[in-house]
mmCIF file of C-alpha atoms in Angstrom:
data_model
loop_
_atom_site.group_PDB
_atom_site.id
_atom_site.type_symbol
_atom_site.label_atom_id
_atom_site.label_comp_id
_atom_site.label_asym_id
_atom_site.label_seq_id
_atom_site.Cartn_x
_atom_site.Cartn_y
_atom_site.Cartn_z
ATOM 1 C CA ASP A 312 -0.016 0.088 -0.087
ATOM 2 C CA ALA A 313 1.372 3.302 -0.954
ATOM 3 C CA LYS A 314 2.099 5.480 2.120
ATOM 4 C CA THR A 315 1.506 8.941 2.994
ATOM 5 C CA THR A 316 3.343 11.440 5.292
ATOM 6 C CA GLN A 317 1.596 14.059 7.427
ATOM 7 C CA PRO A 318 2.636 16.322 10.225
ATOM 8 C CA ASN A 319 1.507 14.908 13.499
ATOM 9 C CA SER A 320 -0.183 18.194 14.610
ATOM 10 C CA MET A 321 -1.135 21.740 13.409
ATOM 11 C CA GLU A 322 -2.615 24.635 15.146
ATOM 12 C CA SER A 323 -4.885 27.499 13.667
ATOM 13 C CA ASN A 324 -6.845 30.376 14.774
ATOM 14 C CA GLU A 325 -10.652 30.532 14.241
ATOM 15 C CA GLU A 326 -11.652 32.127 10.956
ATOM 16 C CA GLU A 327 -8.195 31.913 9.310
ATOM 17 C CA PRO A 328 -7.294 29.453 6.599
ATOM 18 C CA VAL A 329 -5.672 26.205 7.215
ATOM 19 C CA HIS A 330 -3.215 24.337 4.768
ATOM 20 C CA LEU A 331 -2.832 20.776 5.797
ATOM 21 C CA PRO A 332 0.085 19.026 3.907
ATOM 22 C CA CYS A 333 0.552 15.372 2.646
ATOM 23 C CA ASN A 334 3.520 13.749 1.153
ATOM 24 C CA HIS A 335 2.911 10.701 -1.102
ATOM 25 C CA SER A 336 6.004 10.183 -3.085
ATOM 26 C CA THR A 337 5.219 6.589 -4.036
ATOM 27 C CA ILE A 338 1.736 7.318 -5.479
ATOM 28 C CA SER A 339 0.808 5.391 -8.500
ATOM 29 C CA GLY A 340 -0.823 6.804 -11.522
ATOM 30 C CA THR A 341 -4.359 5.242 -10.678
ATOM 31 C CA ASP A 342 -4.447 6.232 -7.089
ATOM 32 C CA TYR A 343 -6.995 8.709 -5.962
ATOM 33 C CA ILE A 344 -5.953 11.050 -2.968
ATOM 34 C CA HIS A 345 -8.644 10.999 -0.217
ATOM 35 C CA TRP A 346 -9.151 13.087 2.806
ATOM 36 C CA TYR A 347 -11.056 12.108 5.736
ATOM 37 C CA ARG A 348 -11.365 13.599 9.194
ATOM 38 C CA GLN A 349 -12.257 12.273 12.447
ATOM 39 C CA LEU A 350 -13.962 14.221 15.281
ATOM 40 C CA PRO A 351 -13.513 12.895 18.802
ATOM 41 C CA SER A 352 -15.615 9.853 19.637
ATOM 42 C CA GLN A 353 -16.915 9.787 16.050
ATOM 43 C CA GLY A 354 -16.310 7.679 12.885
ATOM 44 C CA PRO A 355 -14.251 9.202 10.093
ATOM 45 C CA GLU A 356 -16.043 11.562 7.833
ATOM 46 C CA TYR A 357 -15.316 12.114 4.087
ATOM 47 C CA VAL A 358 -13.864 15.523 3.268
ATOM 48 C CA ILE A 359 -12.626 15.440 -0.428
ATOM 49 C CA HIS A 360 -10.646 13.537 -3.061
ATOM 50 C CA GLY A 361 -9.047 14.061 -6.366
ATOM 51 C CA LEU A 362 -6.741 12.480 -8.824
ATOM 52 C CA THR A 363 -4.876 15.172 -10.675
ATOM 53 C CA SER A 364 -6.727 18.425 -10.791
ATOM 54 C CA ASN A 365 -7.533 20.724 -7.910
ATOM 55 C CA VAL A 366 -10.871 20.047 -6.371
ATOM 56 C CA ASN A 367 -13.331 22.222 -4.454
ATOM 57 C CA ASN A 368 -16.450 21.344 -2.513
ATOM 58 C CA ARG A 369 -18.449 22.838 0.309
ATOM 59 C CA MET A 370 -16.221 21.661 3.154
ATOM 60 C CA ALA A 371 -12.663 22.267 1.419
ATOM 61 C CA SER A 372 -10.189 22.479 -1.273
ATOM 62 C CA LEU A 373 -7.704 20.055 -2.394
ATOM 63 C CA ALA A 374 -4.647 21.340 -4.217
ATOM 64 C CA ILE A 375 -2.546 18.450 -5.920
ATOM 65 C CA ALA A 376 1.074 19.103 -7.050
ATOM 66 C CA GLU A 377 1.725 18.598 -10.585
ATOM 67 C CA ASP A 378 3.809 15.527 -10.069
ATOM 68 C CA ARG A 379 1.048 14.294 -7.637
ATOM 69 C CA LYS A 380 3.795 13.453 -5.033
ATOM 70 C CA SER A 381 2.078 15.958 -2.447
ATOM 71 C CA SER A 382 -1.234 17.512 -1.967
ATOM 72 C CA THR A 383 -2.657 20.096 0.520
ATOM 73 C CA LEU A 384 -6.057 20.254 2.059
ATOM 74 C CA ILE A 385 -7.263 23.746 2.445
ATOM 75 C CA LEU A 386 -9.816 24.805 4.894
ATOM 76 C CA HIS A 387 -10.602 28.321 3.931
ATOM 77 C CA ARG A 388 -12.003 29.616 7.161
ATOM 78 C CA ALA A 389 -11.365 27.402 10.107
ATOM 79 C CA THR A 390 -14.022 27.013 12.728
ATOM 80 C CA LEU A 391 -13.945 25.341 16.174
ATOM 81 C CA ARG A 392 -16.019 22.467 14.700
ATOM 82 C CA ASP A 393 -12.917 21.651 12.331
ATOM 83 C CA ALA A 394 -10.826 20.643 15.093
ATOM 84 C CA ALA A 395 -10.123 16.978 14.206
ATOM 85 C CA VAL A 396 -7.641 14.320 13.081
ATOM 86 C CA TYR A 397 -7.179 14.730 9.262
ATOM 87 C CA TYR A 398 -6.136 11.720 7.268
ATOM 88 C CA CYS A 399 -4.669 11.762 3.908
ATOM 89 C CA ILE A 400 -5.112 8.435 2.225
ATOM 90 C CA LEU A 401 -4.326 6.885 -1.271
ATOM 91 C CA SER A 402 -7.139 4.838 -2.773
ATOM 92 C CA PRO A 403 -6.543 2.616 -5.806
ATOM 93 C CA THR A 404 -8.901 2.473 -8.796
ATOM 94 C CA GLN A 405 -7.388 -0.646 -10.086
ATOM 95 C CA GLY A 406 -5.490 -3.555 -9.097
ATOM 96 C CA GLY A 407 -4.139 -3.864 -5.413
ATOM 97 C CA SER A 408 -6.547 -3.607 -2.589
ATOM 98 C CA GLU A 409 -9.742 -1.526 -2.283
ATOM 99 C CA LYS A 410 -9.203 -1.094 1.597
ATOM 100 C CA LEU A 411 -8.109 2.263 3.055
ATOM 101 C CA VAL A 412 -5.044 2.179 5.197
ATOM 102 C CA PHE A 413 -5.059 4.958 7.829
ATOM 103 C CA GLY A 414 -1.937 6.431 9.063
ATOM 104 C CA LYS A 415 -1.561 8.658 12.228
ATOM 105 C CA GLY A 416 -2.941 11.828 10.556
ATOM 106 C CA THR A 417 -2.588 15.326 11.380
ATOM 107 C CA LYS A 418 -4.279 16.554 14.609
ATOM 108 C CA LEU A 419 -5.587 20.150 13.954
ATOM 109 C CA THR A 420 -6.239 22.479 16.927
ATOM 110 C CA VAL A 421 -8.401 25.514 16.187
ATOM 111 C CA ASN A 422 -7.948 28.331 18.719
ATOM 112 C CA PRO A 423 -10.918 30.703 19.460
ATOM 113 C CA GLY B 1118 -25.816 11.811 0.885
ATOM 114 C CA ALA B 1119 -24.641 8.159 1.671
ATOM 115 C CA VAL B 1120 -25.351 7.188 5.208
ATOM 116 C CA VAL B 1121 -24.058 4.358 7.190
ATOM 117 C CA SER B 1122 -25.719 3.407 10.419
ATOM 118 C CA GLN B 1123 -24.146 1.387 13.188
ATOM 119 C CA HIS B 1124 -25.803 -0.139 16.187
ATOM 120 C CA PRO B 1125 -25.298 -0.027 19.096
ATOM 121 C CA SER B 1126 -23.536 3.131 19.739
ATOM 122 C CA TRP B 1127 -22.013 1.751 22.973
ATOM 123 C CA VAL B 1128 -22.134 -1.550 24.824
ATOM 124 C CA ILE B 1129 -20.868 -2.578 28.246
ATOM 125 C CA CYS B 1130 -20.812 -6.230 29.053
ATOM 126 C CA LYS B 1131 -19.283 -9.051 31.272
ATOM 127 C CA SER B 1132 -16.140 -10.876 30.198
ATOM 128 C CA GLY B 1133 -16.991 -14.049 28.391
ATOM 129 C CA THR B 1134 -20.099 -12.812 26.578
ATOM 130 C CA SER B 1135 -20.549 -12.386 22.882
ATOM 131 C CA VAL B 1136 -21.459 -9.101 21.407
ATOM 132 C CA LYS B 1137 -22.962 -8.412 17.913
ATOM 133 C CA ILE B 1138 -22.503 -4.971 16.067
ATOM 134 C CA GLU B 1139 -24.543 -4.109 13.168
ATOM 135 C CA CYS B 1140 -23.582 -1.951 10.247
ATOM 136 C CA ARG B 1141 -26.276 -0.767 7.709
ATOM 137 C CA SER B 1142 -25.899 1.246 4.480
ATOM 138 C CA LEU B 1143 -29.186 3.210 4.604
ATOM 139 C CA ASP B 1144 -29.483 4.588 1.147
ATOM 140 C CA PHE B 1145 -27.153 2.551 -1.014
ATOM 141 C CA GLN B 1146 -26.245 -1.036 -1.577
ATOM 142 C CA ALA B 1147 -22.666 -2.070 -0.604
ATOM 143 C CA THR B 1148 -21.189 -5.253 -1.856
ATOM 144 C CA THR B 1149 -18.233 -4.547 0.435
ATOM 145 C CA MET B 1150 -18.025 -3.103 3.874
ATOM 146 C CA PHE B 1151 -15.047 -2.836 5.998
ATOM 147 C CA TRP B 1152 -14.587 -3.204 9.894
ATOM 148 C CA TYR B 1153 -11.857 -1.143 11.775
ATOM 149 C CA ARG B 1154 -10.871 -1.034 15.373
ATOM 150 C CA GLN B 1155 -9.376 1.914 17.059
ATOM 151 C CA PHE B 1156 -7.678 1.974 20.526
ATOM 152 C CA PRO B 1157 -7.478 5.190 22.463
ATOM 153 C CA LYS B 1158 -5.079 7.712 21.103
ATOM 154 C CA GLN B 1159 -4.284 5.657 18.076
ATOM 155 C CA SER B 1160 -5.374 5.500 14.360
ATOM 156 C CA LEU B 1161 -7.881 3.290 12.713
ATOM 157 C CA MET B 1162 -6.734 -0.338 12.087
ATOM 158 C CA LEU B 1163 -8.600 -2.319 9.532
ATOM 159 C CA MET B 1164 -9.778 -5.729 10.844
ATOM 160 C CA ALA B 1165 -11.410 -7.225 8.053
ATOM 161 C CA THR B 1166 -13.156 -6.695 4.599
ATOM 162 C CA SER B 1167 -16.766 -7.958 4.640
ATOM 163 C CA ASN B 1168 -17.937 -9.286 1.127
ATOM 164 C CA GLU B 1169 -21.706 -9.769 0.430
ATOM 165 C CA GLY B 1170 -22.291 -13.568 -0.088
ATOM 166 C CA SER B 1171 -18.883 -14.698 0.679
ATOM 167 C CA LYS B 1172 -16.401 -15.144 3.452
ATOM 168 C CA ALA B 1173 -14.689 -11.944 4.985
ATOM 169 C CA THR B 1174 -11.168 -11.258 4.284
ATOM 170 C CA TYR B 1175 -9.090 -10.759 7.637
ATOM 171 C CA GLU B 1176 -6.183 -8.782 8.177
ATOM 172 C CA GLN B 1177 -2.951 -10.441 9.494
ATOM 173 C CA GLY B 1178 -3.111 -10.866 13.141
ATOM 174 C CA VAL B 1179 -7.007 -10.781 13.340
ATOM 175 C CA GLU B 1180 -8.524 -13.998 14.737
ATOM 176 C CA LYS B 1181 -11.403 -14.862 12.419
ATOM 177 C CA ASP B 1182 -12.821 -17.240 14.915
ATOM 178 C CA LYS B 1183 -13.102 -14.513 17.565
ATOM 179 C CA PHE B 1184 -14.366 -11.652 15.387
ATOM 180 C CA LEU B 1185 -17.152 -13.314 13.190
ATOM 181 C CA ILE B 1186 -18.218 -11.249 10.195
ATOM 182 C CA ASN B 1187 -21.616 -11.937 8.290
ATOM 183 C CA HIS B 1188 -22.554 -9.897 5.339
ATOM 184 C CA ALA B 1189 -26.226 -11.192 5.018
ATOM 185 C CA SER B 1190 -27.330 -8.680 2.442
ATOM 186 C CA LEU B 1191 -26.386 -5.763 0.296
ATOM 187 C CA THR B 1192 -27.047 -3.381 3.162
ATOM 188 C CA LEU B 1193 -26.115 -5.266 6.324
ATOM 189 C CA SER B 1194 -22.911 -6.509 7.649
ATOM 190 C CA THR B 1195 -22.475 -7.757 11.369
ATOM 191 C CA LEU B 1196 -19.379 -8.154 13.590
ATOM 192 C CA THR B 1197 -19.790 -10.491 16.428
ATOM 193 C CA VAL B 1198 -17.019 -10.369 19.041
ATOM 194 C CA THR B 1199 -17.110 -13.898 20.441
ATOM 195 C CA SER B 1200 -16.239 -14.504 24.250
ATOM 196 C CA ALA B 1201 -15.163 -11.022 24.637
ATOM 197 C CA HIS B 1202 -12.440 -10.167 27.208
ATOM 198 C CA PRO B 1203 -11.353 -6.762 28.635
ATOM 199 C CA GLU B 1204 -8.557 -6.610 25.930
ATOM 200 C CA ASP B 1205 -11.295 -6.504 23.292
ATOM 201 C CA SER B 1206 -12.435 -3.183 24.719
ATOM 202 C CA SER B 1207 -12.066 -0.802 21.896
ATOM 203 C CA PHE B 1208 -13.984 1.397 19.417
ATOM 204 C CA TYR B 1209 -15.173 -0.484 16.428
ATOM 205 C CA ILE B 1210 -16.188 1.278 13.285
ATOM 206 C CA CYS B 1211 -17.597 -0.024 9.915
ATOM 207 C CA SER B 1212 -17.434 1.745 6.533
ATOM 208 C CA ALA B 1213 -18.888 1.079 3.044
ATOM 209 C CA ARG B 1214 -18.538 2.367 -0.373
ATOM 210 C CA LYS B 1215 -21.053 3.151 -2.982
ATOM 211 C CA GLY B 1216 -20.826 1.944 -6.391
ATOM 212 C CA GLU B 1217 -18.692 -0.887 -8.101
ATOM 213 C CA ASN B 1218 -15.427 -2.131 -6.746
ATOM 214 C CA TYR B 1219 -12.550 0.300 -7.367
ATOM 215 C CA SER B 1220 -14.923 3.089 -7.974
ATOM 216 C CA ASN B 1221 -14.165 6.565 -7.454
ATOM 217 C CA GLN B 1222 -16.519 6.819 -4.588
ATOM 218 C CA PRO B 1223 -15.357 7.694 -1.123
ATOM 219 C CA GLN B 1224 -15.997 5.427 1.923
ATOM 220 C CA HIS B 1225 -18.764 6.409 4.202
ATOM 221 C CA PHE B 1226 -18.266 5.442 7.990
ATOM 222 C CA GLY B 1227 -20.694 4.657 10.713
ATOM 223 C CA ASP B 1228 -20.444 6.472 14.010
ATOM 224 C CA GLY B 1229 -18.735 3.728 15.668
ATOM 225 C CA THR B 1230 -19.394 1.314 18.666
ATOM 226 C CA ARG B 1231 -17.478 1.761 21.825
ATOM 227 C CA LEU B 1232 -17.271 -1.599 23.450
ATOM 228 C CA SER B 1233 -16.345 -1.997 27.105
ATOM 229 C CA ILE B 1234 -15.816 -5.569 28.704
ATOM 230 C CA LEU B 1235 -15.764 -5.705 32.305
#
């Protein structure tokens, strides 16, 4: 399974943008980049995913490097409810395994 | 949006009893569901992949006779922890993905079941 590397923790202030980085240097051409987040005592929640182009949805934006070896999840205006552990995971679309392998993720703290 | 329901949310029981956890996809069919376990302050660890109509695929180190998985229909998978002991106390989470295998769809997770064995 291709691995991802994320900082253990990050801190942000409320209503400021947050950029959460993820390195995935061994990504294959058919791997999608998925982001999930987990709030305390809850199951993970899907945030966003993409393949090559940058993606936007109501929750966040995903910026993918041209060589696809890294990506950045962007929360445009952090709120206290965004405090969670954010996981960057590679998901294959052919061959390999369909399972998601969770790393340690980045624990985001949002200060009021 | 896709919804996955997990039941019960929490359970406390005595050592030696068996506990069944249900995972349902409420508004879509899922040929494959996944079961995870999460210990405090740790990440999710995949236990097994549940396949509708066939045997589950267990991850290395997970005892298939202890953690029984049944994928009875396209919307229901169950995990039974047999003869549970205090070391089985954990947060159990299921997930399911819409669409065909290897689709572009994300996985959708239940809210988890907190199991405490006394």
